[in-house]
Short mmCIF file of C-alpha atoms and ligand atoms in Angstrom, two decimals:
data_model
loop_
_atom_site.label_atom_id
_atom_site.label_comp_id
_atom_site.label_asym_id
_atom_site.label_seq_id
_atom_site.Cartn_x
_atom_site.Cartn_y
_atom_site.Cartn_z
CA MET A 1350 56.55 66.42 109.41
CA SER A 1351 55.51 69.52 107.23
CA PRO A 1352 58.73 71.15 104.97
CA ALA A 1353 58.26 74.23 107.21
CA MET A 1354 59.02 72.08 110.30
CA VAL A 1355 61.88 70.59 109.02
CA MET A 1356 63.37 73.56 108.23
CA SER A 1357 62.82 75.29 111.57
CA GLU A 1358 64.34 72.29 113.05
CA GLN A 1359 67.27 72.32 110.82
CA ARG A 1360 67.85 75.76 111.23
CA ASN A 1361 67.95 75.58 115.09
CA TYR A 1362 70.01 72.56 115.63
CA ASP A 1363 72.83 74.59 116.40
CA SER A 1364 72.51 73.22 119.99
CA THR A 1365 72.31 69.49 119.25
CA PRO A 1366 75.28 67.78 119.88
CA GLU A 1367 75.81 66.01 116.44
CA PHE A 1368 75.48 69.23 114.66
CA GLN A 1369 77.96 71.68 116.77
CA TYR A 1370 78.94 74.43 114.53
CA GLN A 1371 82.33 74.71 116.36
CA LYS A 1372 83.30 71.39 114.66
CA GLY A 1373 82.82 73.17 111.43
CA VAL A 1374 81.16 73.32 108.26
CA LYS A 1375 83.02 69.97 106.74
CA HIS A 1376 81.43 68.17 109.76
CA MET A 1377 77.98 69.84 108.89
CA TYR A 1378 78.27 68.86 105.29
CA GLU A 1379 79.00 65.40 105.89
CA ASN A 1380 76.12 65.09 107.96
CA GLY A 1381 74.10 65.93 105.17
CA ILE A 1382 72.58 69.25 106.14
CA GLU A 1383 70.09 70.62 103.76
CA HIS A 1384 69.83 74.14 105.11
CA VAL A 1385 72.22 76.56 106.68
CA PRO A 1386 71.81 76.81 110.32
CA ASN A 1387 70.79 80.69 111.99
CA LYS A 1388 74.50 80.94 113.09
CA TYR A 1389 75.31 81.45 109.38
CA ILE A 1390 73.01 83.48 108.29
CA LEU A 1391 74.00 87.03 107.48
CA PRO A 1392 72.06 90.26 107.80
CA ALA A 1393 70.19 90.89 104.42
CA SER A 1394 72.57 93.65 103.85
CA GLU A 1395 75.62 91.95 103.95
CA ARG A 1396 74.55 88.85 101.69
CA PRO A 1397 76.37 87.98 98.51
CA ASN A 1398 73.81 88.79 96.21
CA VAL A 1399 72.10 91.95 97.44
CA VAL A 1400 69.57 93.02 94.93
CA ILE A 1401 69.73 96.77 94.25
CA ASN A 1402 66.72 97.29 92.26
CA SER A 1403 63.39 95.42 93.13
CA GLU A 1404 63.41 93.01 89.81
CA LYS A 1405 61.94 89.74 90.58
CA SER A 1406 64.92 87.66 89.97
CA SER A 1407 66.63 87.24 93.36
CA HIS A 1408 70.24 87.04 91.79
CA VAL A 1409 72.38 89.93 90.26
CA PRO A 1410 74.79 88.86 87.69
CA GLN A 1411 78.27 88.55 89.18
CA MET A 1412 81.06 90.81 87.78
CA SER A 1413 83.98 89.37 86.76
CA VAL A 1414 87.14 91.51 86.61
CA GLN A 1415 90.42 90.77 84.28
CA LEU A 1416 93.02 91.51 87.04
CA PRO A 1417 96.41 92.77 85.90
CA ILE A 1418 98.59 89.93 84.70
CA ILE A 1419 102.32 90.23 85.96
CA ASP A 1420 104.48 87.66 84.00
CA PHE A 1421 107.36 86.85 86.81
CA ALA A 1422 109.79 85.47 83.94
CA GLU A 1423 109.26 88.82 81.93
CA LEU A 1424 110.17 90.41 85.15
CA GLN A 1425 113.43 88.87 85.29
CA GLY A 1426 114.48 89.79 81.70
CA PRO A 1427 115.06 92.75 79.71
CA ASN A 1428 111.49 94.25 80.01
CA ARG A 1429 111.99 94.60 83.80
CA THR A 1430 111.12 98.44 83.72
CA GLN A 1431 108.14 97.75 82.03
CA VAL A 1432 106.73 95.02 84.24
CA LEU A 1433 107.54 96.99 87.22
CA GLU A 1434 105.51 99.93 86.16
CA SER A 1435 102.45 97.28 85.61
CA LEU A 1436 103.43 96.15 89.10
CA SER A 1437 103.09 99.43 90.56
CA TYR A 1438 99.83 100.21 88.67
CA ALA A 1439 98.04 97.05 90.13
CA CYS A 1440 99.27 97.58 93.45
CA GLN A 1441 98.09 101.21 93.55
CA ASN A 1442 94.80 100.61 91.53
CA TYR A 1443 93.66 97.04 92.18
CA GLY A 1444 95.73 95.82 95.29
CA PHE A 1445 95.98 92.58 93.62
CA PHE A 1446 97.20 91.21 90.83
CA GLN A 1447 97.70 87.38 89.00
CA LEU A 1448 101.19 86.14 88.83
CA VAL A 1449 101.90 83.69 86.07
CA ASN A 1450 105.30 81.95 85.04
CA HIS A 1451 106.29 82.25 88.55
CA GLY A 1452 108.94 79.25 88.50
CA ILE A 1453 107.27 77.03 91.09
CA PRO A 1454 106.75 73.57 89.31
CA ASP A 1455 102.97 72.62 88.38
CA GLU A 1456 103.84 69.33 90.41
CA ILE A 1457 104.39 71.29 93.74
CA MET A 1458 101.48 73.49 93.31
CA ASN A 1459 98.92 70.73 92.42
CA GLU A 1460 100.49 68.21 95.13
CA MET A 1461 99.86 71.28 97.93
CA VAL A 1462 96.27 71.42 96.81
CA ASN A 1463 95.77 67.70 96.25
CA VAL A 1464 97.41 67.03 99.98
CA SER A 1465 95.35 69.65 101.31
CA LYS A 1466 92.15 68.02 100.21
CA ARG A 1467 93.23 64.61 101.68
CA PHE A 1468 93.87 66.44 104.71
CA PHE A 1469 89.81 67.55 104.84
CA GLU A 1470 88.90 64.17 103.58
CA MET A 1471 90.27 62.52 106.70
CA PRO A 1472 87.67 61.84 109.66
CA PHE A 1473 86.84 64.62 111.82
CA SER A 1474 88.66 63.00 114.63
CA GLU A 1475 91.73 63.04 112.89
CA ARG A 1476 91.71 66.93 111.83
CA GLU A 1477 90.40 67.88 115.53
CA LYS A 1478 93.66 66.41 116.99
CA TYR A 1479 95.00 69.99 115.66
CA MET A 1480 92.40 72.39 117.03
CA SER A 1481 93.29 75.22 118.88
CA THR A 1482 92.04 78.87 119.75
CA ASP A 1483 95.71 79.84 120.76
CA MET A 1484 96.63 82.31 117.86
CA SER A 1485 100.40 81.60 118.57
CA SER A 1486 100.31 78.01 118.02
CA PRO A 1487 102.25 76.55 115.12
CA VAL A 1488 99.24 74.62 113.89
CA ARG A 1489 95.86 75.34 114.14
CA TYR A 1490 92.69 73.90 113.14
CA GLY A 1491 89.60 75.56 113.00
CA THR A 1492 86.49 77.10 111.56
CA SER A 1493 84.76 80.36 110.30
CA PHE A 1494 86.76 83.43 110.41
CA ASN A 1495 87.64 84.27 114.17
CA GLN A 1496 85.81 81.25 115.98
CA THR A 1497 86.00 82.70 119.36
CA ASN A 1498 84.47 86.11 118.52
CA ASP A 1499 82.17 85.83 115.24
CA GLY A 1500 78.55 86.67 115.76
CA VAL A 1501 77.74 85.26 112.36
CA PHE A 1502 79.66 82.06 111.50
CA CYS A 1503 81.31 81.62 107.81
CA TRP A 1504 81.47 78.88 105.92
CA ARG A 1505 84.87 77.79 105.89
CA ASP A 1506 87.35 75.59 107.91
CA PHE A 1507 91.03 76.16 107.77
CA LEU A 1508 94.47 74.61 108.73
CA LYS A 1509 96.91 77.28 109.76
CA LEU A 1510 100.67 76.58 109.94
CA SER A 1511 103.13 78.61 111.06
CA CYS A 1512 106.45 78.37 108.59
CA HIS A 1513 109.09 80.09 110.51
CA PRO A 1514 111.20 79.07 112.07
CA LEU A 1515 110.74 75.82 110.31
CA PRO A 1516 112.84 73.62 112.45
CA GLU A 1517 110.76 74.61 115.29
CA THR A 1518 107.20 74.55 113.91
CA LEU A 1519 107.46 71.43 111.60
CA PRO A 1520 107.33 69.21 114.46
CA TYR A 1521 104.27 70.43 115.14
CA TRP A 1522 102.51 70.00 111.67
CA PRO A 1523 100.00 67.11 110.86
CA THR A 1524 101.69 63.74 110.20
CA SER A 1525 98.76 62.44 108.20
CA PRO A 1526 97.98 62.08 105.60
CA LEU A 1527 101.54 60.68 105.53
CA ASP A 1528 102.94 62.72 102.87
CA PHE A 1529 101.67 65.98 104.12
CA ARG A 1530 104.59 67.33 105.90
CA GLN A 1531 107.11 66.99 102.91
CA LEU A 1532 104.57 68.44 100.23
CA ALA A 1533 103.80 71.20 102.44
CA VAL A 1534 107.42 71.73 103.16
CA THR A 1535 108.67 71.95 99.83
CA TYR A 1536 105.59 74.14 99.01
CA ALA A 1537 106.41 76.58 101.84
CA LYS A 1538 110.19 76.92 101.02
CA GLU A 1539 109.41 77.54 97.42
CA ASN A 1540 107.00 79.94 98.29
CA LYS A 1541 109.22 82.09 100.48
CA TYR A 1542 111.78 82.32 97.77
CA LEU A 1543 109.31 83.53 95.31
CA PHE A 1544 108.19 86.13 97.97
CA LEU A 1545 111.61 87.42 98.15
CA MET A 1546 111.90 88.02 94.80
CA LEU A 1547 108.63 89.74 94.52
CA VAL A 1548 109.64 91.79 97.59
CA GLU A 1549 112.65 93.07 95.63
CA ALA A 1550 110.38 94.10 92.74
CA ILE A 1551 107.95 95.92 94.94
CA LEU A 1552 110.74 97.58 96.43
CA GLU A 1553 112.07 98.65 93.20
CA SER A 1554 108.76 99.45 91.89
CA LEU A 1555 108.37 101.95 94.83
CA GLY A 1556 111.43 103.80 93.31
CA LEU A 1557 113.60 102.53 96.36
CA LYS A 1558 116.33 100.89 94.10
CA ASN A 1559 118.24 102.34 90.99
CA LYS A 1560 120.00 100.42 88.97
CA GLU A 1561 121.89 102.78 86.59
CA LYS A 1562 124.56 104.69 88.02
CA LYS A 1563 125.03 107.90 86.39
CA THR A 1564 127.29 110.65 88.24
CA LYS A 1565 129.61 109.97 90.96
CA PHE A 1566 127.39 111.91 93.50
CA GLU A 1567 124.29 109.97 92.28
CA ALA A 1568 126.32 106.75 92.48
CA LYS A 1569 127.02 107.23 96.28
CA ASN A 1570 123.43 107.95 97.06
CA GLU A 1571 122.56 104.88 95.05
CA ASN A 1572 124.89 102.62 97.07
CA ASP A 1573 122.86 103.94 100.00
CA ASP A 1574 119.82 102.82 98.13
CA ASP A 1575 121.02 99.58 97.53
CA ASP A 1576 122.11 99.18 101.34
CA TYR A 1577 118.98 100.14 102.36
CA ILE A 1578 117.13 97.45 100.05
CA GLU A 1579 119.78 94.59 101.20
CA GLU A 1580 118.82 95.39 104.57
CA ILE A 1581 115.31 95.03 104.16
CA LEU A 1582 115.52 91.96 102.37
CA LYS A 1583 117.76 90.40 105.14
CA GLU A 1584 114.92 90.96 107.46
CA PHE A 1585 112.14 89.74 105.19
CA GLU A 1586 114.20 86.45 104.89
CA ASP A 1587 114.05 86.02 108.46
CA GLY A 1588 110.39 86.99 108.27
CA SER A 1589 107.05 85.49 109.34
CA GLN A 1590 105.41 83.06 107.19
CA LEU A 1591 101.65 81.69 107.77
CA MET A 1592 100.26 79.16 105.60
CA VAL A 1593 96.33 79.20 105.61
CA VAL A 1594 94.74 76.03 103.80
CA ASN A 1595 90.86 76.99 103.33
CA CYS A 1596 88.37 74.59 102.70
CA TYR A 1597 85.04 75.64 101.63
CA PRO A 1598 82.50 72.76 101.31
CA PRO A 1599 79.33 72.68 99.20
CA CYS A 1600 76.74 75.05 100.99
CA PRO A 1601 73.08 74.41 100.64
CA GLU A 1602 72.02 78.01 100.67
CA PRO A 1603 74.96 79.97 99.46
CA ASP A 1604 73.16 83.10 99.10
CA LEU A 1605 72.70 83.42 102.83
CA THR A 1606 76.42 83.24 103.94
CA LEU A 1607 80.11 83.77 102.94
CA GLY A 1608 82.93 81.44 103.03
CA MET A 1609 84.93 84.59 104.18
CA PRO A 1610 83.39 87.80 105.44
CA PRO A 1611 84.94 91.05 103.74
CA HIS A 1612 88.52 91.50 105.22
CA SER A 1613 92.13 92.79 104.36
CA ASP A 1614 95.07 90.81 104.99
CA TYR A 1615 97.39 91.83 107.80
CA GLY A 1616 101.07 91.05 106.13
CA PHE A 1617 103.07 92.37 103.52
CA LEU A 1618 102.02 90.12 100.68
CA THR A 1619 99.72 87.10 100.38
CA LEU A 1620 100.40 84.75 97.69
CA LEU A 1621 97.10 82.89 97.19
CA GLN A 1622 96.57 79.74 95.42
CA GLN A 1623 93.29 78.90 94.39
CA ASP A 1624 91.98 75.70 92.75
CA GLU A 1625 89.66 75.82 89.52
CA VAL A 1626 86.42 76.58 91.49
CA LYS A 1627 85.69 80.38 91.77
CA GLY A 1628 84.53 82.38 94.81
CA LEU A 1629 87.08 85.15 95.47
CA GLN A 1630 85.97 88.41 95.03
CA ILE A 1631 87.52 91.83 95.66
CA GLN A 1632 86.17 95.32 96.17
CA HIS A 1633 86.79 97.23 93.01
CA GLN A 1634 85.60 100.81 92.26
CA ASP A 1635 82.92 100.27 94.98
CA LYS A 1636 81.82 96.68 93.42
CA TRP A 1637 82.32 93.23 94.46
CA VAL A 1638 84.09 91.77 91.44
CA THR A 1639 84.80 87.76 91.20
CA ILE A 1640 88.75 86.73 90.40
CA GLN A 1641 88.41 84.31 87.71
CA PRO A 1642 91.09 81.65 88.58
CA ILE A 1643 94.12 80.92 86.06
CA PRO A 1644 95.10 77.48 86.73
CA GLY A 1645 98.81 77.33 88.11
CA SER A 1646 99.10 80.97 89.07
CA PHE A 1647 99.09 83.10 92.24
CA VAL A 1648 96.45 85.76 93.03
CA VAL A 1649 98.95 88.35 94.95
CA ASN A 1650 97.72 90.84 97.07
CA VAL A 1651 98.93 93.84 99.22
CA GLY A 1652 98.55 93.34 102.98
CA ASP A 1653 98.11 95.80 105.62
CA HIS A 1654 101.98 95.95 106.26
CA LEU A 1655 102.79 96.81 102.94
CA GLU A 1656 100.03 99.69 102.89
CA ILE A 1657 101.71 100.97 105.69
CA PHE A 1658 105.18 100.76 104.63
CA SER A 1659 104.49 102.27 101.18
CA ASN A 1660 102.64 104.97 103.21
CA GLY A 1661 99.39 104.67 101.35
CA LYS A 1662 100.79 104.33 97.88
CA TYR A 1663 99.83 100.46 97.72
CA LYS A 1664 96.30 99.30 99.14
CA SER A 1665 95.42 96.67 100.92
CA VAL A 1666 91.95 95.96 99.43
CA LEU A 1667 88.88 93.99 101.15
CA HIS A 1668 88.24 91.08 99.85
CA ARG A 1669 85.69 88.12 100.41
CA VAL A 1670 84.80 84.41 99.58
CA LEU A 1671 81.50 83.24 97.98
CA VAL A 1672 80.59 79.72 98.39
CA ASN A 1673 78.53 77.39 96.11
CA SER A 1674 75.86 74.34 96.37
CA MET A 1675 77.77 72.34 94.08
CA LYS A 1676 81.53 72.12 94.34
CA HIS A 1677 83.89 72.11 97.11
CA ARG A 1678 86.70 74.64 96.85
CA ILE A 1679 90.37 74.65 98.32
CA SER A 1680 92.73 77.70 98.61
CA VAL A 1681 96.10 78.06 100.12
CA ALA A 1682 97.21 81.40 101.09
CA SER A 1683 100.74 82.37 102.15
CA LEU A 1684 101.03 85.18 104.40
CA HIS A 1685 104.56 86.88 104.19
CA SER A 1686 105.86 89.78 106.46
CA LEU A 1687 108.71 90.93 108.72
CA PRO A 1688 109.73 89.15 111.81
CA PHE A 1689 107.11 89.05 114.52
CA ALA A 1690 109.53 91.36 116.59
CA ASN A 1691 109.60 93.80 114.21
CA THR A 1692 107.73 97.13 114.02
CA VAL A 1693 106.39 98.17 110.74
CA ARG A 1694 106.20 101.86 109.66
CA PRO A 1695 106.32 104.00 106.78
CA SER A 1696 109.62 103.93 104.75
CA PRO A 1697 111.44 107.14 105.48
CA LYS A 1698 112.48 107.44 101.92
CA LEU A 1699 108.83 107.71 100.92
CA ILE A 1700 108.01 110.59 103.34
CA ASP A 1701 108.72 114.19 102.42
CA GLU A 1702 107.00 117.64 103.17
CA THR A 1703 104.84 116.92 99.83
CA ASN A 1704 104.20 113.20 101.35
CA PRO A 1705 103.38 113.50 104.92
CA ARG A 1706 103.69 110.53 107.16
CA LEU A 1707 100.22 108.80 107.12
CA TYR A 1708 100.52 105.56 109.75
CA LYS A 1709 101.61 105.23 113.15
CA ASP A 1710 104.42 102.69 114.14
CA THR A 1711 102.92 99.25 113.83
CA ASP A 1712 104.04 95.76 115.88
CA PHE A 1713 102.54 92.44 115.52
CA ALA A 1714 101.49 92.57 119.20
CA SER A 1715 99.02 95.31 118.64
CA PHE A 1716 97.54 93.62 115.68
CA LEU A 1717 97.41 90.24 117.60
CA GLN A 1718 95.42 92.28 120.61
CA TYR A 1719 93.00 94.15 117.97
CA ALA A 1720 92.20 90.71 116.50
CA LYS A 1721 91.32 89.13 119.46
CA SER A 1722 89.50 91.73 121.03
CA CYS A 1723 87.29 92.68 118.32
CA ASP A 1724 85.82 91.87 114.93
CA SER A 1725 88.94 91.86 112.70
CA SER A 1726 86.98 91.82 109.53
CA LYS A 1727 86.62 94.77 107.39
CA LYS A 1728 89.43 97.02 107.33
CA ASN A 1729 89.12 98.15 110.88
CA PHE A 1730 92.67 97.45 111.93
CA ILE A 1731 94.59 99.59 109.16
CA GLN A 1732 91.95 102.33 109.71
CA SER A 1733 92.97 102.23 113.64
CA ARG A 1734 96.79 102.65 112.63
CA LYS A 1735 96.26 105.73 110.44
CA LEU A 1736 97.44 109.10 112.16
CA ASP A 1737 94.60 111.30 110.65
CA GLN A 1738 91.66 108.86 111.88
CA SER A 1739 89.16 111.54 110.14
C1 OGA B 472 92.62 84.29 102.95
C2 OGA B 472 91.65 84.58 102.00
C3 OGA B 472 90.54 83.76 99.76
C4 OGA B 472 90.14 82.59 99.33
O1 OGA B 472 93.00 83.49 103.23
O2 OGA B 472 93.01 85.51 103.58
O3 OGA B 472 91.37 85.88 101.53
O4 OGA B 472 89.92 82.50 98.28
N1 OGA B 472 91.30 83.40 100.89
O5 OGA B 472 90.27 81.62 99.85
NI1 NI B 473 92.68 87.22 102.68
#
């Protein structure tokens, strides 16, 4: 058979039973796929290495950027004020930062990635048990970005675990590998605690909390502020938490597809643990830049809900994932926000005559409705929540 024939057969095997793309990319990879099927090929303008000038080389050098680094231990010490300023700068100008010295032991971090790898290494018949298209299911195994809507599929399989309320969701989590539940629960609890500490810092960085009390009058107002912060923190304690384990197997033609299309995260904050394989890119100053993994750290990003809550001061930034032809990549994203029943709105304390309200009230139901009905990639959702749509 001529190479051209082999290629066209492979590209069209979407419909043959052994390569049904609904089974995901790990399954295809295990079946020794040599070409990316048509279903995964992006239009030329959306591919990862779009060549801007017409040089012969088909690769643009990938730009890397050093994200602002926030030292969590320092945030808890005497330099808190300076660290809060860096935090605010990062949330306004990057929508992202790397969190180091966060206090979650390396062992818990490593074990989570390790058990995730072992989960995806299990036979497809075992993984398949958790497949569901029900967005509200406490456990959901699947592929691509939005499996039922995506015109072009992306090179990613995932396991989504709903972590709240844990006593209700845990019984649905995978029972194999045998240590999966125990390791994932430990990780989820540590992650939640860290998130709550970060929210407190974020609220403070937005100027919603004042530590030093000066006059009696100020002291009274500051107590009000502290009550306000306490109330918000209480809501977050009971907030939603979704853990997304992403698996990106090697891809034979990584220039034709993406691991995840450009999107923003819907929640308040996402804490992402990436393994040592790079792939995450964020949009920064109109360019796609690669985030270098820092072992043991979290990449933290502002989600749509925090953009709304901060009335646009902090930005939920577009990001995407590249794949490569050599290495498997695993990442664990923890998305945190308010309880599902709550409404997200700009904080009244950040709105006045000079800072008019920019976003509508937003609830989870309208987000889910939106995510189901249309292409939820890009920043379409948050765009639809703006009061001035121009
Ligand atoms: C996500 C995400 C990035 C990555 O899960 O929302 O953006 O590197 N993941 O896997
Ligand atoms: Ni994301």
